[in-house]
Amino acid sequence: MLQRIYDWIDDRVDVTPLWRDVADHEVPEHVNPGHHFSAFVYCFGGLTFFTVVIQILSGMFLTMYYVPDIVNAHASVEYLQSDVAYGMIVRGMHHWGASVVIVMVFLHTLRVFFTGSYKKPREINWVVGVLLFFIILGLGFTGYLLPWDMKAYFATQVGLEIAETVPVIGELLYTLLAGGEFIGAQTLTRFFAIHVFFLPGALLALVAVHFIMIRRQGISGPL
Amino acid sequence: MRRGKGMKYVTDSRIPAREHRMQNIPKDYSEYPGKTEAFFPNYLLKEWLVGAVFLIGFLCLTVAHPAPLEREADPNDTGYVPLPDWFFLFLYQLLKYEYAAGDYVVLGTVVLPGLAFGALLLAPWLDKGPERRLSQRPIATAMMTLGVISTIYLTWESVEQHDWEADAEQAAMDDEDIREVDQSHEGYEIYQEQGCISCHGDNLEGNPGVQGPDLYDLAYDVEGVAEISVNGIGEMPGDMFDGTEEELQILSEYIVAGGGANEDEDVNGDDEEETEEDEENDEEDA
């Protein structure tokens, strides 16, 4: 029955090549830790993606309780943390996941760099990867403010003061991020929008480009 | 059309099959000697096993260390010593050095990070040679190693220099140590005017950010407090007080009475209110 449903769809939209392309590619020996244990360094990219998926899923659940305004933000996080079933685990995953993503991206970058994998023809993918790294740092920065506790507020103040020192565009940059002269209600909603919509959108688009290029170009050969 | 099941689409505008496209696809992995493995399902299954182990470890971490939450943001508490998330510490630490701060702050905030991250972004064009082995591209290897070591060093220094005890104290969620003092008292006015408030807080609760202790249940008598107000003690500088003798007397009495909030003395008669609050706090603790 399932086979017939599949065939019916496949007859019309030709989906088989889509997944066969992913399924049939071969994993070469030199990146397979099953053959050479040292090849575990090739896992960092995959683990980064895995943690990013954790971040997206846990973040989706966090927004079910989180309220992005300065009166309720802290209370909603506290409620989520202390009263909601498994809220502590979900927030814990999102909190620690942020650090794990950074560590994994760092290791992945070092692996790609030290195996010289960014060289022709993979230059563009390296650039996309570094942009992804910046986006992840941006997600870390904007997400830090959202619980609206002391550390969040004052770390963001320091961050925005650093942005303000940039010559020429510094003050514009500050106003753009803070949404005004002071860090307050506008800043929190802005950071929420950036953290939940703008950056994840950019992240997903670039991750797609990153993966399509890997499928196109293959993993770099053994050293 | 040779793909899929060979069906024909009306006005087929799909990308032509591989044979007709330009060949920019690298050699098949079978060209490399060794044992390749199909991604699906062989390799994916192993990946999932590793992923499951990773997930269990990660969940153990989240259970063992719940995500921290400090008290609600209070923009007026300027004594709070800020600390960014750990992965920004290297940048934060860089700005503490003389030639990356003050007049040179642009060097620390734009030039140095810009050069480092710009070089990272443009690495494929800075290191164009075909060699991939570390030993065959010493400059690229050296630069990256330098970058990694400085980042780790700066992060390490930042962690080392941060006062973690004060951090834990200023971060505390519960404010049971803060008592309501009598802010309409004459003594409180003097307390404000003489600037005591900036280090000892709105409610005499102290300010760990500037090492100001709380002033509840002090071990000094009125004269002792008066003397400290004038001469200072420990971290507290002298000559802070410049009012009249009379004001000094009122201030000292007020402080010794804990602003009317001391537990053993009841100067202003609002002991009842205080007890209620203590009970509330106890409930929260439980």
Short mmCIF file of C-alpha atoms in Angstrom, two decimals:
data_model
loop_
_atom_site.label_atom_id
_atom_site.label_comp_id
_atom_site.label_asym_id
_atom_site.label_seq_id
_atom_site.Cartn_x
_atom_site.Cartn_y
_atom_site.Cartn_z
CA MET A 1 0.00 0.00 0.00
CA LEU A 2 2.72 2.42 1.01
CA GLN A 3 4.66 1.38 -2.06
CA ARG A 4 1.66 2.20 -4.25
CA ILE A 5 1.20 5.62 -2.67
CA TYR A 6 4.90 6.28 -3.16
CA ASP A 7 4.74 5.16 -6.79
CA TRP A 8 1.70 7.33 -7.42
CA ILE A 9 3.55 10.42 -6.13
CA ASP A 10 6.79 9.45 -7.84
CA ASP A 11 5.02 9.03 -11.19
CA ARG A 12 3.97 12.65 -11.00
CA VAL A 13 6.79 14.56 -9.31
CA ASP A 14 9.80 12.30 -9.76
CA VAL A 15 10.96 12.44 -6.14
CA THR A 16 13.25 9.43 -6.30
CA PRO A 17 16.34 11.29 -7.58
CA LEU A 18 16.02 13.80 -4.73
CA TRP A 19 16.58 11.32 -1.95
CA ARG A 20 18.63 8.82 -3.93
CA ASP A 21 21.17 11.58 -4.46
CA VAL A 22 21.59 11.86 -0.69
CA ALA A 23 21.27 8.16 0.01
CA ASP A 24 23.58 6.79 -2.66
CA HIS A 25 26.65 8.95 -2.21
CA GLU A 26 29.57 7.07 -0.90
CA VAL A 27 31.47 7.90 2.26
CA PRO A 28 35.17 7.62 1.45
CA GLU A 29 37.46 5.65 3.68
CA HIS A 30 39.57 8.59 4.86
CA VAL A 31 36.62 10.35 6.55
CA ASN A 32 35.13 7.24 8.09
CA PRO A 33 36.08 6.78 11.76
CA GLY A 34 35.05 3.13 11.38
CA HIS A 35 38.17 2.59 9.28
CA HIS A 36 40.59 5.11 10.80
CA PHE A 37 39.72 6.33 14.26
CA SER A 38 41.57 9.61 13.68
CA ALA A 39 38.92 10.44 11.09
CA PHE A 40 36.65 11.52 13.97
CA VAL A 41 37.85 15.05 13.20
CA TYR A 42 35.56 14.87 10.17
CA CYS A 43 32.55 14.54 12.49
CA PHE A 44 32.67 18.07 13.89
CA GLY A 45 30.68 19.57 11.02
CA GLY A 46 27.95 16.99 11.42
CA LEU A 47 27.89 17.49 15.19
CA THR A 48 27.59 21.24 14.65
CA PHE A 49 24.55 20.65 12.47
CA PHE A 50 23.14 18.22 15.02
CA THR A 51 23.49 20.81 17.80
CA VAL A 52 21.99 23.50 15.58
CA VAL A 53 18.95 21.24 15.12
CA ILE A 54 18.77 20.86 18.92
CA GLN A 55 18.94 24.66 19.22
CA ILE A 56 16.14 25.18 16.72
CA LEU A 57 13.86 22.59 18.33
CA SER A 58 14.50 23.67 21.93
CA GLY A 59 14.18 27.32 20.88
CA MET A 60 10.79 26.62 19.30
CA PHE A 61 9.59 25.16 22.59
CA LEU A 62 11.05 28.07 24.59
CA THR A 63 9.02 30.59 22.59
CA MET A 64 5.86 28.84 23.78
CA TYR A 65 6.48 30.39 27.21
CA TYR A 66 8.85 33.27 26.67
CA VAL A 67 7.38 36.79 26.59
CA PRO A 68 9.63 39.36 24.89
CA ASP A 69 8.83 42.44 26.93
CA ILE A 70 10.77 43.94 29.80
CA VAL A 71 7.99 43.53 32.35
CA ASN A 72 7.38 39.82 31.79
CA ALA A 73 10.55 38.47 30.17
CA HIS A 74 12.39 37.60 33.37
CA ALA A 75 9.29 36.26 35.08
CA SER A 76 8.42 34.09 32.08
CA VAL A 77 11.91 32.58 32.04
CA GLU A 78 11.78 31.99 35.78
CA TYR A 79 8.38 30.33 35.45
CA LEU A 80 9.63 28.20 32.57
CA GLN A 81 12.70 27.25 34.57
CA SER A 82 11.00 26.39 37.83
CA ASP A 83 7.35 25.48 37.18
CA VAL A 84 6.94 24.14 33.65
CA ALA A 85 7.38 20.38 33.25
CA TYR A 86 10.81 19.70 31.68
CA GLY A 87 11.20 23.48 31.24
CA MET A 88 14.52 23.33 33.05
CA ILE A 89 15.78 20.67 30.63
CA VAL A 90 14.61 22.50 27.52
CA ARG A 91 16.12 25.79 28.64
CA GLY A 92 19.24 23.95 29.76
CA MET A 93 19.60 22.38 26.32
CA HIS A 94 19.24 25.75 24.64
CA HIS A 95 21.65 27.42 27.07
CA TRP A 96 24.38 24.79 26.92
CA GLY A 97 23.71 24.06 23.26
CA ALA A 98 24.82 27.61 22.47
CA SER A 99 28.22 26.84 23.96
CA VAL A 100 28.43 23.43 22.32
CA VAL A 101 27.68 24.93 18.88
CA ILE A 102 30.51 27.43 19.32
CA VAL A 103 32.94 24.70 20.38
CA MET A 104 31.92 22.45 17.48
CA VAL A 105 32.12 25.26 14.91
CA PHE A 106 35.56 26.14 16.25
CA LEU A 107 36.77 22.54 15.93
CA HIS A 108 35.15 22.16 12.51
CA THR A 109 36.87 25.34 11.30
CA LEU A 110 40.23 24.12 12.57
CA ARG A 111 39.76 20.74 10.86
CA VAL A 112 38.91 22.36 7.53
CA PHE A 113 41.79 24.79 7.88
CA PHE A 114 44.45 22.32 8.90
CA THR A 115 43.50 19.80 6.22
CA GLY A 116 43.68 22.61 3.65
CA SER A 117 40.18 21.77 2.52
CA TYR A 118 39.27 25.37 1.74
CA LYS A 119 41.46 25.41 -1.33
CA LYS A 120 40.24 25.35 -4.91
CA PRO A 121 37.49 24.47 -5.78
CA ARG A 122 36.02 24.93 -2.28
CA GLU A 123 36.73 28.63 -1.66
CA ILE A 124 33.09 29.70 -1.73
CA ASN A 125 32.08 27.06 0.74
CA TRP A 126 34.77 28.25 3.14
CA VAL A 127 33.41 31.82 2.89
CA VAL A 128 29.87 30.57 3.49
CA GLY A 129 31.18 28.64 6.50
CA VAL A 130 32.86 31.71 8.02
CA LEU A 131 29.63 33.69 7.46
CA LEU A 132 27.76 30.92 9.29
CA PHE A 133 30.26 31.29 12.14
CA PHE A 134 29.49 35.03 12.33
CA ILE A 135 25.75 34.32 12.31
CA ILE A 136 26.19 31.86 15.18
CA LEU A 137 28.16 34.46 17.15
CA GLY A 138 25.32 36.92 16.45
CA LEU A 139 22.80 34.40 17.72
CA GLY A 140 24.88 33.98 20.87
CA PHE A 141 25.03 37.73 21.43
CA THR A 142 21.33 38.44 20.84
CA GLY A 143 20.19 35.38 22.79
CA TYR A 144 22.18 36.42 25.85
CA LEU A 145 19.91 39.45 26.45
CA LEU A 146 16.60 37.61 26.26
CA PRO A 147 16.33 36.28 29.87
CA TRP A 148 16.54 39.96 30.91
CA ASP A 149 18.54 39.29 34.05
CA MET A 150 21.41 41.37 35.40
CA LYS A 151 24.13 39.62 33.44
CA ALA A 152 22.11 39.82 30.24
CA TYR A 153 21.48 43.52 30.58
CA PHE A 154 24.99 44.61 31.45
CA ALA A 155 26.76 42.31 29.00
CA THR A 156 24.59 43.73 26.23
CA GLN A 157 25.41 47.23 27.41
CA VAL A 158 29.12 46.43 27.10
CA GLY A 159 28.56 44.87 23.68
CA LEU A 160 26.64 47.85 22.37
CA GLU A 161 29.22 50.26 23.77
CA ILE A 162 31.84 48.32 21.83
CA ALA A 163 29.71 48.64 18.68
CA GLU A 164 29.47 52.36 19.34
CA THR A 165 33.24 52.80 19.10
CA VAL A 166 33.26 51.75 15.44
CA PRO A 167 34.29 54.84 13.47
CA VAL A 168 31.68 56.67 11.35
CA ILE A 169 28.83 54.16 11.64
CA GLY A 170 29.25 53.46 15.37
CA GLU A 171 26.37 55.57 16.64
CA LEU A 172 24.05 54.44 13.87
CA LEU A 173 24.92 50.85 14.69
CA TYR A 174 24.15 51.45 18.37
CA THR A 175 20.78 53.03 17.57
CA LEU A 176 19.95 50.28 15.12
CA LEU A 177 20.63 47.55 17.67
CA ALA A 178 19.34 49.29 20.80
CA GLY A 179 16.34 50.82 19.06
CA GLY A 180 17.00 54.14 20.75
CA GLU A 181 19.28 55.87 23.17
CA PHE A 182 19.07 53.37 26.01
CA ILE A 183 18.88 49.62 26.36
CA GLY A 184 15.26 48.97 27.21
CA ALA A 185 11.96 47.74 25.86
CA GLN A 186 12.88 48.44 22.23
CA THR A 187 16.21 46.65 22.56
CA LEU A 188 14.62 43.51 23.95
CA THR A 189 12.00 43.21 21.20
CA ARG A 190 14.62 43.97 18.58
CA PHE A 191 17.03 41.35 19.89
CA PHE A 192 14.15 38.89 20.09
CA ALA A 193 13.23 39.49 16.45
CA ILE A 194 16.86 39.23 15.34
CA HIS A 195 17.45 36.11 17.43
CA VAL A 196 14.27 34.29 16.43
CA PHE A 197 13.59 35.41 12.85
CA PHE A 198 16.39 37.25 11.06
CA LEU A 199 19.45 35.24 12.04
CA PRO A 200 17.86 31.76 11.99
CA GLY A 201 16.48 32.56 8.51
CA ALA A 202 19.93 33.53 7.30
CA LEU A 203 21.42 30.52 9.10
CA LEU A 204 19.09 28.03 7.41
CA ALA A 205 19.63 29.57 3.97
CA LEU A 206 23.42 29.46 4.30
CA VAL A 207 23.39 25.95 5.80
CA ALA A 208 21.43 24.81 2.73
CA VAL A 209 24.01 26.43 0.43
CA HIS A 210 26.80 24.87 2.54
CA PHE A 211 25.34 21.36 2.18
CA ILE A 212 24.42 21.63 -1.49
CA MET A 213 27.98 22.67 -2.24
CA ILE A 214 29.37 19.75 -0.25
CA ARG A 215 27.20 17.36 -2.28
CA ARG A 216 28.33 19.06 -5.47
CA GLN A 217 32.03 19.14 -4.72
CA GLY A 218 32.38 16.15 -2.44
CA ILE A 219 34.59 16.02 0.64
CA SER A 220 38.21 16.90 -0.06
CA GLY A 221 40.40 13.91 -0.77
CA PRO A 222 42.88 12.38 1.67
CA LEU A 223 46.05 14.33 2.39
CA MET B 1 14.76 12.67 -20.46
CA ARG B 2 16.56 9.77 -18.90
CA ARG B 3 16.07 10.39 -15.21
CA GLY B 4 13.60 8.88 -12.85
CA LYS B 5 11.08 6.55 -14.36
CA GLY B 6 11.36 8.04 -17.79
CA MET B 7 8.15 10.02 -17.68
CA LYS B 8 7.82 13.07 -19.90
CA TYR B 9 6.84 16.46 -18.56
CA VAL B 10 5.01 19.00 -20.69
CA THR B 11 7.42 21.87 -21.43
CA ASP B 12 10.25 20.27 -19.58
CA SER B 13 12.48 23.03 -18.23
CA ARG B 14 14.41 21.00 -15.74
CA ILE B 15 18.16 21.15 -15.62
CA PRO B 16 19.53 18.68 -18.17
CA ALA B 17 20.95 15.41 -16.94
CA ARG B 18 24.54 15.17 -15.86
CA GLU B 19 25.93 14.04 -19.19
CA HIS B 20 25.14 17.37 -20.82
CA ARG B 21 26.40 19.60 -18.06
CA MET B 22 29.86 20.97 -17.62
CA GLN B 23 32.00 18.58 -15.67
CA ASN B 24 32.92 20.27 -12.40
CA ILE B 25 32.27 17.23 -10.30
CA PRO B 26 35.38 15.78 -8.73
CA LYS B 27 36.46 12.24 -9.24
CA ASP B 28 34.31 9.55 -7.74
CA TYR B 29 35.55 8.33 -4.39
CA SER B 30 36.11 4.92 -5.91
CA GLU B 31 39.09 6.55 -7.58
CA TYR B 32 40.72 6.71 -4.19
CA PRO B 33 41.97 3.33 -3.08
CA GLY B 34 40.23 2.09 0.04
CA LYS B 35 36.92 1.00 1.36
CA THR B 36 34.13 3.41 0.64
CA GLU B 37 30.77 2.93 2.25
CA ALA B 38 27.27 3.88 1.16
CA PHE B 39 25.92 6.84 3.10
CA PHE B 40 22.47 5.30 3.37
CA PRO B 41 21.86 3.23 5.36
CA ASN B 42 25.28 1.93 6.42
CA TYR B 43 27.05 5.12 7.40
CA LEU B 44 23.96 6.99 8.58
CA LEU B 45 23.23 4.23 11.08
CA LYS B 46 26.66 4.63 12.64
CA GLU B 47 26.25 8.38 12.66
CA TRP B 48 23.00 8.00 14.54
CA LEU B 49 24.67 5.79 17.12
CA VAL B 50 27.37 8.40 17.68
CA GLY B 51 24.69 11.11 17.71
CA ALA B 52 22.71 9.22 20.37
CA VAL B 53 25.78 8.92 22.61
CA PHE B 54 26.50 12.62 22.09
CA LEU B 55 22.88 13.51 22.94
CA ILE B 56 22.97 11.47 26.15
CA GLY B 57 26.16 13.21 27.27
CA PHE B 58 24.63 16.57 26.40
CA LEU B 59 21.44 15.81 28.34
CA CYS B 60 23.50 14.73 31.36
CA LEU B 61 25.19 18.14 31.25
CA THR B 62 21.89 20.01 31.18
CA VAL B 63 20.54 17.96 34.07
CA ALA B 64 23.69 18.32 36.17
CA HIS B 65 24.03 22.06 35.52
CA PRO B 66 20.72 23.89 35.09
CA ALA B 67 20.92 27.06 33.03
CA PRO B 68 21.67 29.98 35.34
CA LEU B 69 19.25 32.85 35.84
CA GLU B 70 20.17 35.97 37.78
CA ARG B 71 17.82 38.51 39.30
CA GLU B 72 15.84 40.72 36.97
CA ALA B 73 17.74 43.42 35.12
CA ASP B 74 18.04 46.65 37.11
CA PRO B 75 19.59 49.33 34.88
CA ASN B 76 20.15 51.55 37.93
CA ASP B 77 22.53 49.15 39.62
CA THR B 78 25.63 50.66 38.09
CA GLY B 79 27.94 48.81 40.45
CA TYR B 80 27.27 45.53 38.66
CA VAL B 81 30.40 44.15 37.05
CA PRO B 82 29.35 42.83 33.63
CA LEU B 83 30.65 39.68 32.01
CA PRO B 84 29.84 38.63 28.44
CA ASP B 85 29.23 35.05 27.41
CA TRP B 86 32.47 33.04 27.49
CA PHE B 87 32.97 33.01 23.74
CA PHE B 88 33.18 36.80 23.65
CA LEU B 89 35.64 36.99 26.54
CA PHE B 90 38.68 37.16 24.24
CA LEU B 91 37.39 40.38 22.69
CA TYR B 92 36.40 41.74 26.09
CA GLN B 93 39.84 41.01 27.48
CA LEU B 94 41.59 42.57 24.48
CA LEU B 95 39.93 45.89 25.29
CA LYS B 96 41.48 45.89 28.75
CA TYR B 97 44.99 46.37 27.38
CA GLU B 98 46.40 49.87 27.18
CA TYR B 99 46.91 50.00 23.44
CA ALA B 100 43.47 48.59 22.68
CA ALA B 101 41.52 50.92 24.96
CA GLY B 102 41.04 54.62 25.65
CA ASP B 103 42.39 56.62 22.71
CA TYR B 104 43.30 53.42 20.90
CA VAL B 105 39.96 51.72 21.40
CA VAL B 106 39.35 51.55 17.64
CA LEU B 107 42.44 49.38 17.43
CA GLY B 108 40.89 46.93 19.88
CA THR B 109 37.31 46.98 18.63
CA VAL B 110 37.73 47.29 14.87
CA VAL B 111 41.27 46.96 13.57
CA LEU B 112 42.58 43.85 15.35
CA PRO B 113 39.35 41.78 15.24
CA GLY B 114 38.74 43.05 11.70
CA LEU B 115 42.17 41.89 10.55
CA ALA B 116 41.84 38.52 12.27
CA PHE B 117 38.32 37.71 11.09
CA GLY B 118 38.93 39.30 7.67
CA ALA B 119 41.94 37.04 7.20
CA LEU B 120 39.84 34.05 8.29
CA LEU B 121 37.15 34.94 5.74
CA LEU B 122 39.65 35.44 2.93
CA ALA B 123 41.90 32.50 3.82
CA PRO B 124 41.45 30.76 0.42
CA TRP B 125 42.87 33.80 -1.36
CA LEU B 126 45.62 34.50 1.16
CA ASP B 127 46.82 30.90 0.90
CA LYS B 128 46.37 30.13 -2.78
CA GLY B 129 48.96 27.41 -3.31
CA PRO B 130 47.86 23.89 -4.17
CA GLU B 131 49.63 22.30 -1.19
CA ARG B 132 47.34 21.04 1.53
CA ARG B 133 49.70 19.57 4.08
CA LEU B 134 50.52 21.69 7.13
CA SER B 135 54.26 21.43 6.66
CA GLN B 136 54.01 22.64 3.07
CA ARG B 137 52.27 25.90 3.97
CA PRO B 138 54.16 27.16 7.02
CA ILE B 139 52.84 30.74 6.91
CA ALA B 140 49.16 29.80 6.91
CA THR B 141 49.79 27.23 9.65
CA ALA B 142 51.73 29.73 11.75
CA MET B 143 49.09 32.46 11.40
CA MET B 144 46.23 30.16 12.33
CA THR B 145 48.15 28.71 15.28
CA LEU B 146 48.94 32.23 16.47
CA GLY B 147 45.29 33.22 16.16
CA VAL B 148 44.09 30.18 18.07
CA ILE B 149 46.70 30.57 20.82
CA SER B 150 45.93 34.29 21.30
CA THR B 151 42.19 33.63 21.45
CA ILE B 152 42.67 30.90 24.05
CA TYR B 153 45.18 33.02 26.00
CA LEU B 154 42.88 36.07 26.09
CA THR B 155 39.93 33.94 27.20
CA TRP B 156 42.08 32.33 29.89
CA GLU B 157 43.35 35.68 31.17
CA SER B 158 39.84 37.07 31.29
CA VAL B 159 38.60 34.14 33.36
CA GLU B 160 41.65 34.44 35.60
CA GLN B 161 41.18 38.16 36.25
CA HIS B 162 37.46 38.02 36.90
CA ASP B 163 36.38 38.05 40.53
CA TRP B 164 34.12 34.99 40.52
CA GLU B 165 33.14 35.31 44.18
CA ALA B 166 31.82 38.83 43.73
CA ASP B 167 30.18 37.60 40.54
CA ALA B 168 28.26 34.89 42.36
CA GLU B 169 27.26 37.35 45.05
CA GLN B 170 26.02 40.10 42.75
CA ALA B 171 24.19 37.53 40.64
CA ALA B 172 22.17 35.99 43.48
CA MET B 173 18.54 35.49 42.54
CA ASP B 174 17.05 35.94 46.00
CA ASP B 175 17.26 39.34 47.60
CA GLU B 176 16.46 38.15 51.11
CA ASP B 177 19.48 40.09 52.34
CA ILE B 178 17.82 43.36 51.35
CA ARG B 179 15.62 44.79 54.06
CA GLU B 180 13.25 47.69 53.77
CA VAL B 181 14.77 50.63 55.58
CA ASP B 182 12.98 53.73 56.71
CA GLN B 183 13.67 56.05 53.78
CA SER B 184 11.65 58.92 55.21
CA HIS B 185 13.99 59.19 58.20
CA GLU B 186 16.20 62.24 58.54
CA GLY B 187 19.19 59.93 58.77
CA TYR B 188 18.41 58.45 55.33
CA GLU B 189 18.51 61.94 53.85
CA ILE B 190 21.98 62.49 55.23
CA TYR B 191 22.91 58.95 54.11
CA GLN B 192 21.97 59.99 50.57
CA GLU B 193 23.57 63.43 50.64
CA GLN B 194 26.88 62.20 51.99
CA GLY B 195 27.18 59.63 49.23
CA CYS B 196 27.13 56.58 51.54
CA ILE B 197 24.35 55.29 49.30
CA SER B 198 26.62 54.73 46.30
CA CYS B 199 28.60 51.99 48.04
CA HIS B 200 26.17 50.75 50.68
CA GLY B 201 23.03 50.68 48.56
CA ASP B 202 19.48 52.04 48.62
CA ASN B 203 18.55 49.86 51.57
CA LEU B 204 21.91 49.65 53.36
CA GLU B 205 22.26 46.26 51.67
CA GLY B 206 25.76 46.97 50.37
CA ASN B 207 27.08 46.77 46.83
CA PRO B 208 29.39 43.85 46.07
CA GLY B 209 30.36 45.46 42.76
CA VAL B 210 32.32 48.17 44.58
CA GLN B 211 33.03 46.08 47.69
CA GLY B 212 30.60 48.01 49.85
CA PRO B 213 29.38 45.76 52.70
CA ASP B 214 25.85 45.83 54.05
CA LEU B 215 25.20 47.90 57.19
CA TYR B 216 22.80 45.63 59.03
CA ASP B 217 23.49 44.45 62.59
CA LEU B 218 26.83 46.21 62.80
CA ALA B 219 29.31 45.39 65.55
CA TYR B 220 29.98 49.10 66.17
CA ASP B 221 28.25 51.54 68.45
CA VAL B 222 27.21 55.05 67.45
CA GLU B 223 30.65 56.52 68.13
CA GLY B 224 32.37 53.75 66.19
CA VAL B 225 30.19 54.34 63.14
CA ALA B 226 30.77 58.08 63.37
CA GLU B 227 34.51 57.53 63.44
CA ILE B 228 34.44 55.19 60.40
CA SER B 229 32.26 57.70 58.53
CA VAL B 230 34.94 60.33 58.99
CA ASN B 231 38.16 58.29 58.87
CA GLY B 232 37.21 55.35 56.71
CA ILE B 233 38.09 51.70 57.26
CA GLY B 234 39.61 49.00 55.05
CA GLU B 235 38.65 49.70 51.44
CA MET B 236 36.55 52.68 52.50
CA PRO B 237 38.39 55.98 52.14
CA GLY B 238 38.37 58.66 54.86
CA ASP B 239 36.96 62.18 54.59
CA MET B 240 33.77 60.89 53.03
CA PHE B 241 31.67 62.83 55.50
CA ASP B 242 31.63 66.61 55.32
CA GLY B 243 28.46 67.55 57.23
CA THR B 244 28.00 68.99 60.71
CA GLU B 245 28.57 67.19 64.01
CA GLU B 246 24.81 67.04 64.49
CA GLU B 247 24.26 65.36 61.13
CA LEU B 248 27.03 62.89 61.89
CA GLN B 249 25.28 61.96 65.13
CA ILE B 250 21.91 61.45 63.39
CA LEU B 251 23.52 59.44 60.57
CA SER B 252 25.45 57.21 62.98
CA GLU B 253 22.40 56.51 65.09
CA TYR B 254 20.41 55.75 61.97
CA ILE B 255 23.03 53.33 60.66
CA VAL B 256 23.51 51.59 64.00
CA ALA B 257 19.76 51.06 64.06
CA GLY B 258 20.09 49.50 60.62
CA GLY B 259 17.81 52.16 59.17
CA GLY B 260 15.05 50.79 61.36
CA ALA B 261 15.48 47.30 59.94
CA ASN B 262 17.74 45.61 62.44
CA GLU B 263 16.47 42.31 63.66
CA ASP B 264 17.21 42.73 67.37
CA GLU B 265 16.40 46.42 67.71
CA ASP B 266 13.19 48.11 66.85
CA VAL B 267 13.82 51.80 66.49
CA ASN B 268 11.01 52.91 64.26
CA GLY B 269 8.38 50.43 65.27
CA ASP B 270 7.87 48.79 61.88
CA ASP B 271 8.97 45.42 63.14
CA GLU B 272 5.72 43.82 62.12
CA GLU B 273 6.19 44.57 58.46
CA GLU B 274 9.70 43.23 58.65
CA THR B 275 8.58 39.91 60.10
CA GLU B 276 6.06 39.45 57.35
CA GLU B 277 8.73 39.90 54.76
CA ASP B 278 11.00 37.45 56.44
CA GLU B 279 8.25 34.89 56.34
CA GLU B 280 7.73 35.51 52.65
CA ASN B 281 11.40 34.99 52.03
CA ASP B 282 11.39 31.80 54.04
CA GLU B 283 8.57 30.50 51.90
CA GLU B 284 10.48 31.27 48.76
CA ASP B 285 13.49 29.47 50.12
CA ALA B 286 11.46 26.39 50.86
#
